[in-house]
Amino acid sequence: MRDRQAALEAKRQALLEAGVDMMDPSSVYVEDSVQVGEGTLLLPGTILRGDTVVGRNCQIGPNVMLTSCTVEDECAINASQCEESVIRKGCQIGPYTHIRPHCVVGEGSKIGAFVQLKNCNLGKGTKMAHLTYVGDSDVGDDCNFGCGTVTCNYDGFQKHRTIIGSNVFVGCNTNFVPPVQIGDGAFIAAATTVTQDVPQDAMVIGRTRQQVKEGWAAANREKKRKK
């Protein structure tokens, strides 16, 4: 136990001497196999494990666990977990993001609150701000995913892949039922379930038309009161 504590303290000290900053070194856990670049700030609750490599001028934490990940320069990761994946330069991750194994997040992408990624490749500048699941997918550059987007990758027996081009707009509460391919520049209307391929620059909408029944709510309340 003493040897492990001494090794942990020695690792933290070596990082500090190499130009890594820590607000509270005693609250940071870094395994000996980990590499961290100069100018990076490790905030309280940071756990770096396995073959993790963090680049220069990043901000990691608070409350982040990285396991065998590569994080390139100038990334910010807040209150999130990431395993066996690559985060390219200048990404913003979190809070409350879970990046599962075999993901590559493209340069300058923003992955926000309650987003989960699994076995997917994201291009540059793609944004998933909140409440999204993307698994077994390839996504191009500069896409925007609205809240509540889901790739329905598992049919109960096999996993299927969703392929999305660049500059695609995905409206809120969209479901992709793969295998499907979405062409560059496509526009997916909110609340659409996509079950077929979408051509380049097309708009797809798959929801029932809204109906407005004036006075229905008041009449229904009156009916309920009389019972």
mmCIF file of C-alpha atoms in Angstrom:
data_model
loop_
_atom_site.group_PDB
_atom_site.id
_atom_site.type_symbol
_atom_site.label_atom_id
_atom_site.label_comp_id
_atom_site.label_asym_id
_atom_site.label_seq_id
_atom_site.Cartn_x
_atom_site.Cartn_y
_atom_site.Cartn_z
ATOM 1 C CA MET A 1 0.000 0.000 0.000
ATOM 2 C CA ARG A 2 2.784 2.404 0.890
ATOM 3 C CA ASP A 3 4.589 1.562 -2.354
ATOM 4 C CA ARG A 4 1.446 2.287 -4.385
ATOM 5 C CA GLN A 5 0.908 5.596 -2.614
ATOM 6 C CA ALA A 6 4.522 6.558 -3.132
ATOM 7 C CA ALA A 7 4.296 5.670 -6.832
ATOM 8 C CA LEU A 8 1.133 7.759 -7.233
ATOM 9 C CA GLU A 9 2.696 10.752 -5.521
ATOM 10 C CA ALA A 10 5.854 10.371 -7.607
ATOM 11 C CA LYS A 11 3.795 10.324 -10.821
ATOM 12 C CA ARG A 12 1.899 13.468 -9.849
ATOM 13 C CA GLN A 13 5.130 15.216 -8.925
ATOM 14 C CA ALA A 14 6.722 14.245 -12.231
ATOM 15 C CA LEU A 15 3.747 15.675 -14.117
ATOM 16 C CA LEU A 16 3.896 18.921 -12.149
ATOM 17 C CA GLU A 17 7.581 19.255 -12.928
ATOM 18 C CA ALA A 18 6.819 18.632 -16.617
ATOM 19 C CA GLY A 19 4.415 21.587 -16.736
ATOM 20 C CA VAL A 20 1.098 19.905 -15.983
ATOM 21 C CA ASP A 21 -1.105 21.911 -13.598
ATOM 22 C CA MET A 22 -3.309 20.434 -10.875
ATOM 23 C CA MET A 23 -5.661 22.484 -8.721
ATOM 24 C CA ASP A 24 -5.533 19.845 -5.969
ATOM 25 C CA PRO A 25 -2.951 17.125 -6.701
ATOM 26 C CA SER A 26 -4.227 14.889 -3.901
ATOM 27 C CA SER A 27 -7.613 14.581 -5.675
ATOM 28 C CA VAL A 28 -6.122 13.419 -8.995
ATOM 29 C CA TYR A 29 -5.341 9.770 -9.821
ATOM 30 C CA VAL A 30 -2.908 9.129 -12.685
ATOM 31 C CA GLU A 31 -1.489 5.705 -13.451
ATOM 32 C CA ASP A 32 2.190 5.441 -14.290
ATOM 33 C CA SER A 33 1.483 4.444 -17.910
ATOM 34 C CA VAL A 34 -0.372 7.712 -18.623
ATOM 35 C CA GLN A 35 1.159 10.636 -20.536
ATOM 36 C CA VAL A 36 -0.014 14.242 -20.123
ATOM 37 C CA GLY A 37 1.204 17.223 -22.137
ATOM 38 C CA GLU A 38 2.567 20.532 -20.896
ATOM 39 C CA GLY A 39 0.036 23.208 -20.014
ATOM 40 C CA THR A 40 -2.810 20.804 -19.332
ATOM 41 C CA LEU A 41 -4.927 21.388 -16.217
ATOM 42 C CA LEU A 42 -6.165 18.376 -14.254
ATOM 43 C CA LEU A 43 -9.084 19.350 -12.018
ATOM 44 C CA PRO A 44 -10.288 17.487 -8.893
ATOM 45 C CA GLY A 45 -11.776 14.055 -9.415
ATOM 46 C CA THR A 46 -9.758 13.322 -12.557
ATOM 47 C CA ILE A 47 -8.835 9.644 -13.062
ATOM 48 C CA LEU A 48 -6.454 8.754 -15.909
ATOM 49 C CA ARG A 49 -5.886 5.051 -16.491
ATOM 50 C CA GLY A 50 -4.276 2.548 -18.825
ATOM 51 C CA ASP A 51 -2.604 3.804 -21.988
ATOM 52 C CA THR A 52 -4.220 7.240 -21.869
ATOM 53 C CA VAL A 53 -2.361 10.054 -23.630
ATOM 54 C CA VAL A 54 -3.516 13.645 -23.081
ATOM 55 C CA GLY A 55 -2.079 16.410 -25.241
ATOM 56 C CA ARG A 56 -1.056 19.969 -24.415
ATOM 57 C CA ASN A 57 -3.213 22.801 -23.091
ATOM 58 C CA CYS A 58 -6.219 20.641 -22.271
ATOM 59 C CA GLN A 59 -8.584 20.971 -19.329
ATOM 60 C CA ILE A 60 -9.610 17.633 -17.846
ATOM 61 C CA GLY A 61 -12.194 17.539 -15.078
ATOM 62 C CA PRO A 62 -13.665 17.942 -12.669
ATOM 63 C CA ASN A 63 -14.840 14.336 -12.261
ATOM 64 C CA VAL A 64 -13.518 12.760 -15.449
ATOM 65 C CA MET A 65 -12.349 9.177 -16.015
ATOM 66 C CA LEU A 66 -10.324 8.340 -19.120
ATOM 67 C CA THR A 67 -9.300 4.739 -19.757
ATOM 68 C CA SER A 68 -6.800 4.046 -22.554
ATOM 69 C CA CYS A 69 -7.855 7.131 -24.517
ATOM 70 C CA THR A 70 -5.974 9.534 -26.752
ATOM 71 C CA VAL A 71 -6.939 13.172 -26.213
ATOM 72 C CA GLU A 72 -5.279 15.627 -28.567
ATOM 73 C CA ASP A 73 -4.266 19.223 -27.769
ATOM 74 C CA GLU A 74 -6.647 21.938 -26.549
ATOM 75 C CA CYS A 75 -9.546 19.701 -25.551
ATOM 76 C CA ALA A 76 -11.882 20.314 -22.610
ATOM 77 C CA ILE A 77 -13.549 17.324 -20.927
ATOM 78 C CA ASN A 78 -15.899 17.941 -18.003
ATOM 79 C CA ALA A 79 -17.626 15.381 -15.746
ATOM 80 C CA SER A 80 -17.530 12.560 -18.297
ATOM 81 C CA GLN A 81 -16.195 9.053 -18.953
ATOM 82 C CA CYS A 82 -14.351 7.810 -22.007
ATOM 83 C CA GLU A 83 -12.897 4.397 -22.814
ATOM 84 C CA GLU A 84 -10.559 3.247 -25.591
ATOM 85 C CA SER A 85 -11.356 6.138 -27.914
ATOM 86 C CA VAL A 86 -9.713 9.099 -29.649
ATOM 87 C CA ILE A 87 -10.682 12.732 -29.065
ATOM 88 C CA ARG A 88 -9.213 14.973 -31.752
ATOM 89 C CA LYS A 89 -7.843 18.488 -31.247
ATOM 90 C CA GLY A 90 -10.044 21.215 -29.827
ATOM 91 C CA CYS A 91 -13.054 19.139 -28.809
ATOM 92 C CA GLN A 92 -15.430 20.030 -25.992
ATOM 93 C CA ILE A 93 -16.842 17.029 -24.144
ATOM 94 C CA GLY A 94 -19.427 17.012 -21.362
ATOM 95 C CA PRO A 95 -20.736 17.377 -18.847
ATOM 96 C CA TYR A 96 -22.170 13.870 -18.361
ATOM 97 C CA THR A 97 -20.986 12.410 -21.660
ATOM 98 C CA HIS A 98 -20.167 8.704 -22.002
ATOM 99 C CA ILE A 99 -17.863 7.757 -24.867
ATOM 100 C CA ARG A 100 -17.659 3.985 -25.072
ATOM 101 C CA PRO A 101 -14.897 2.012 -26.833
ATOM 102 C CA HIS A 102 -13.892 2.397 -30.483
ATOM 103 C CA CYS A 103 -14.972 5.984 -31.064
ATOM 104 C CA VAL A 104 -13.157 8.775 -32.886
ATOM 105 C CA VAL A 105 -14.471 12.287 -32.222
ATOM 106 C CA GLY A 106 -13.394 14.674 -34.974
ATOM 107 C CA GLU A 107 -11.471 17.908 -34.489
ATOM 108 C CA GLY A 108 -13.457 20.761 -32.982
ATOM 109 C CA SER A 109 -16.545 18.686 -32.242
ATOM 110 C CA LYS A 110 -18.846 19.398 -29.304
ATOM 111 C CA ILE A 111 -20.422 16.500 -27.423
ATOM 112 C CA GLY A 112 -22.643 17.634 -24.571
ATOM 113 C CA ALA A 113 -24.812 16.573 -21.664
ATOM 114 C CA PHE A 114 -26.216 13.035 -21.565
ATOM 115 C CA VAL A 115 -24.798 12.008 -24.936
ATOM 116 C CA GLN A 116 -23.526 8.449 -25.375
ATOM 117 C CA LEU A 117 -21.309 7.335 -28.253
ATOM 118 C CA LYS A 118 -20.318 3.757 -29.071
ATOM 119 C CA ASN A 119 -18.196 2.393 -31.930
ATOM 120 C CA CYS A 120 -18.612 5.458 -34.106
ATOM 121 C CA ASN A 121 -16.562 7.916 -36.143
ATOM 122 C CA LEU A 122 -17.464 11.602 -36.084
ATOM 123 C CA GLY A 123 -16.073 14.155 -38.521
ATOM 124 C CA LYS A 124 -14.791 17.652 -37.787
ATOM 125 C CA GLY A 125 -17.013 20.246 -36.169
ATOM 126 C CA THR A 126 -19.967 17.982 -35.493
ATOM 127 C CA LYS A 127 -22.265 18.954 -32.614
ATOM 128 C CA MET A 128 -24.391 16.784 -30.338
ATOM 129 C CA ALA A 129 -25.426 19.109 -27.545
ATOM 130 C CA HIS A 130 -27.592 16.853 -25.372
ATOM 131 C CA LEU A 131 -29.650 13.704 -24.850
ATOM 132 C CA THR A 132 -28.441 11.704 -27.845
ATOM 133 C CA TYR A 133 -27.314 8.120 -28.477
ATOM 134 C CA VAL A 134 -25.144 7.359 -31.503
ATOM 135 C CA GLY A 135 -23.847 3.815 -31.840
ATOM 136 C CA ASP A 136 -22.265 1.860 -34.706
ATOM 137 C CA SER A 137 -22.256 4.942 -36.924
ATOM 138 C CA ASP A 138 -20.112 7.020 -39.273
ATOM 139 C CA VAL A 139 -20.891 10.747 -39.246
ATOM 140 C CA GLY A 140 -19.334 13.370 -41.510
ATOM 141 C CA ASP A 141 -18.135 16.926 -40.868
ATOM 142 C CA ASP A 142 -20.199 19.825 -39.516
ATOM 143 C CA CYS A 143 -23.357 17.910 -38.670
ATOM 144 C CA ASN A 144 -25.798 19.102 -36.024
ATOM 145 C CA PHE A 145 -27.829 16.625 -33.966
ATOM 146 C CA GLY A 146 -30.919 17.865 -32.150
ATOM 147 C CA CYS A 147 -31.909 16.741 -28.678
ATOM 148 C CA GLY A 148 -33.284 13.218 -28.432
ATOM 149 C CA THR A 149 -31.628 11.732 -31.525
ATOM 150 C CA VAL A 150 -31.194 7.942 -31.392
ATOM 151 C CA THR A 151 -29.570 5.402 -33.695
ATOM 152 C CA CYS A 152 -31.581 2.197 -33.259
ATOM 153 C CA ASN A 153 -28.573 0.037 -34.011
ATOM 154 C CA TYR A 154 -29.642 -3.289 -32.437
ATOM 155 C CA ASP A 155 -32.510 -5.383 -33.790
ATOM 156 C CA GLY A 156 -32.402 -7.963 -31.013
ATOM 157 C CA PHE A 157 -29.960 -10.188 -32.903
ATOM 158 C CA GLN A 158 -27.442 -8.039 -34.800
ATOM 159 C CA LYS A 159 -25.944 -4.545 -34.782
ATOM 160 C CA HIS A 160 -26.459 -2.403 -37.894
ATOM 161 C CA ARG A 161 -24.596 0.694 -39.046
ATOM 162 C CA THR A 162 -25.887 4.208 -39.712
ATOM 163 C CA ILE A 163 -23.894 6.286 -42.221
ATOM 164 C CA ILE A 164 -24.463 10.050 -42.203
ATOM 165 C CA GLY A 165 -22.714 12.434 -44.588
ATOM 166 C CA SER A 166 -21.383 15.941 -43.948
ATOM 167 C CA ASN A 167 -23.409 19.095 -43.245
ATOM 168 C CA VAL A 168 -26.472 17.115 -42.218
ATOM 169 C CA PHE A 169 -29.074 18.712 -39.936
ATOM 170 C CA VAL A 170 -30.820 16.242 -37.647
ATOM 171 C CA GLY A 171 -33.952 17.567 -35.947
ATOM 172 C CA CYS A 172 -34.930 16.795 -32.371
ATOM 173 C CA ASN A 173 -36.336 13.348 -31.540
ATOM 174 C CA THR A 174 -35.091 11.719 -34.732
ATOM 175 C CA ASN A 175 -34.730 7.924 -34.854
ATOM 176 C CA PHE A 176 -32.437 6.243 -37.367
ATOM 177 C CA VAL A 177 -33.342 2.584 -38.007
ATOM 178 C CA PRO A 178 -30.301 1.143 -39.785
ATOM 179 C CA PRO A 179 -28.915 0.090 -42.069
ATOM 180 C CA VAL A 180 -29.493 3.561 -43.569
ATOM 181 C CA GLN A 181 -27.332 6.100 -45.393
ATOM 182 C CA ILE A 182 -27.941 9.845 -45.224
ATOM 183 C CA GLY A 183 -26.467 11.965 -48.022
ATOM 184 C CA ASP A 184 -24.454 15.159 -47.571
ATOM 185 C CA GLY A 185 -26.489 18.252 -46.782
ATOM 186 C CA ALA A 186 -29.684 16.393 -45.941
ATOM 187 C CA PHE A 187 -32.265 17.873 -43.566
ATOM 188 C CA ILE A 188 -34.093 15.549 -41.165
ATOM 189 C CA ALA A 189 -37.260 17.121 -39.765
ATOM 190 C CA ALA A 190 -37.930 16.875 -36.042
ATOM 191 C CA ALA A 191 -39.700 13.732 -34.782
ATOM 192 C CA THR A 192 -38.871 11.741 -37.920
ATOM 193 C CA THR A 193 -38.132 8.008 -37.901
ATOM 194 C CA VAL A 194 -35.732 7.321 -40.770
ATOM 195 C CA THR A 195 -36.045 3.797 -42.193
ATOM 196 C CA GLN A 196 -34.772 4.352 -45.756
ATOM 197 C CA ASP A 197 -31.775 6.029 -47.363
ATOM 198 C CA VAL A 198 -31.976 9.815 -47.782
ATOM 199 C CA PRO A 199 -30.421 11.421 -50.908
ATOM 200 C CA GLN A 200 -27.967 14.314 -50.822
ATOM 201 C CA ASP A 201 -29.555 17.703 -50.023
ATOM 202 C CA ALA A 202 -33.000 16.141 -49.521
ATOM 203 C CA MET A 203 -35.431 16.871 -46.715
ATOM 204 C CA VAL A 204 -37.168 13.944 -45.037
ATOM 205 C CA ILE A 205 -40.164 14.159 -42.731
ATOM 206 C CA GLY A 206 -41.949 11.193 -41.188
ATOM 207 C CA ARG A 207 -44.610 12.181 -38.679
ATOM 208 C CA THR A 208 -48.382 12.561 -38.602
ATOM 209 C CA ARG A 209 -49.902 15.907 -39.488
ATOM 210 C CA GLN A 210 -50.945 18.037 -36.508
ATOM 211 C CA GLN A 211 -54.663 18.314 -35.833
ATOM 212 C CA VAL A 212 -56.187 21.158 -33.805
ATOM 213 C CA LYS A 213 -59.677 20.568 -32.369
ATOM 214 C CA GLU A 214 -60.833 23.904 -31.014
ATOM 215 C CA GLY A 215 -62.797 23.804 -27.782
ATOM 216 C CA TRP A 216 -62.155 20.081 -27.259
ATOM 217 C CA ALA A 217 -60.278 20.478 -23.967
ATOM 218 C CA ALA A 218 -62.983 22.609 -22.335
ATOM 219 C CA ALA A 219 -65.728 20.248 -23.524
ATOM 220 C CA ASN A 220 -63.807 17.243 -22.231
ATOM 221 C CA ARG A 221 -63.358 18.827 -18.798
ATOM 222 C CA GLU A 222 -67.081 19.590 -18.603
ATOM 223 C CA LYS A 223 -67.921 16.035 -19.616
ATOM 224 C CA LYS A 224 -65.672 14.610 -16.897
ATOM 225 C CA ARG A 225 -67.191 16.866 -14.236
ATOM 226 C CA LYS A 226 -70.714 15.601 -15.021
ATOM 227 C CA LYS A 227 -69.772 11.955 -14.421
#
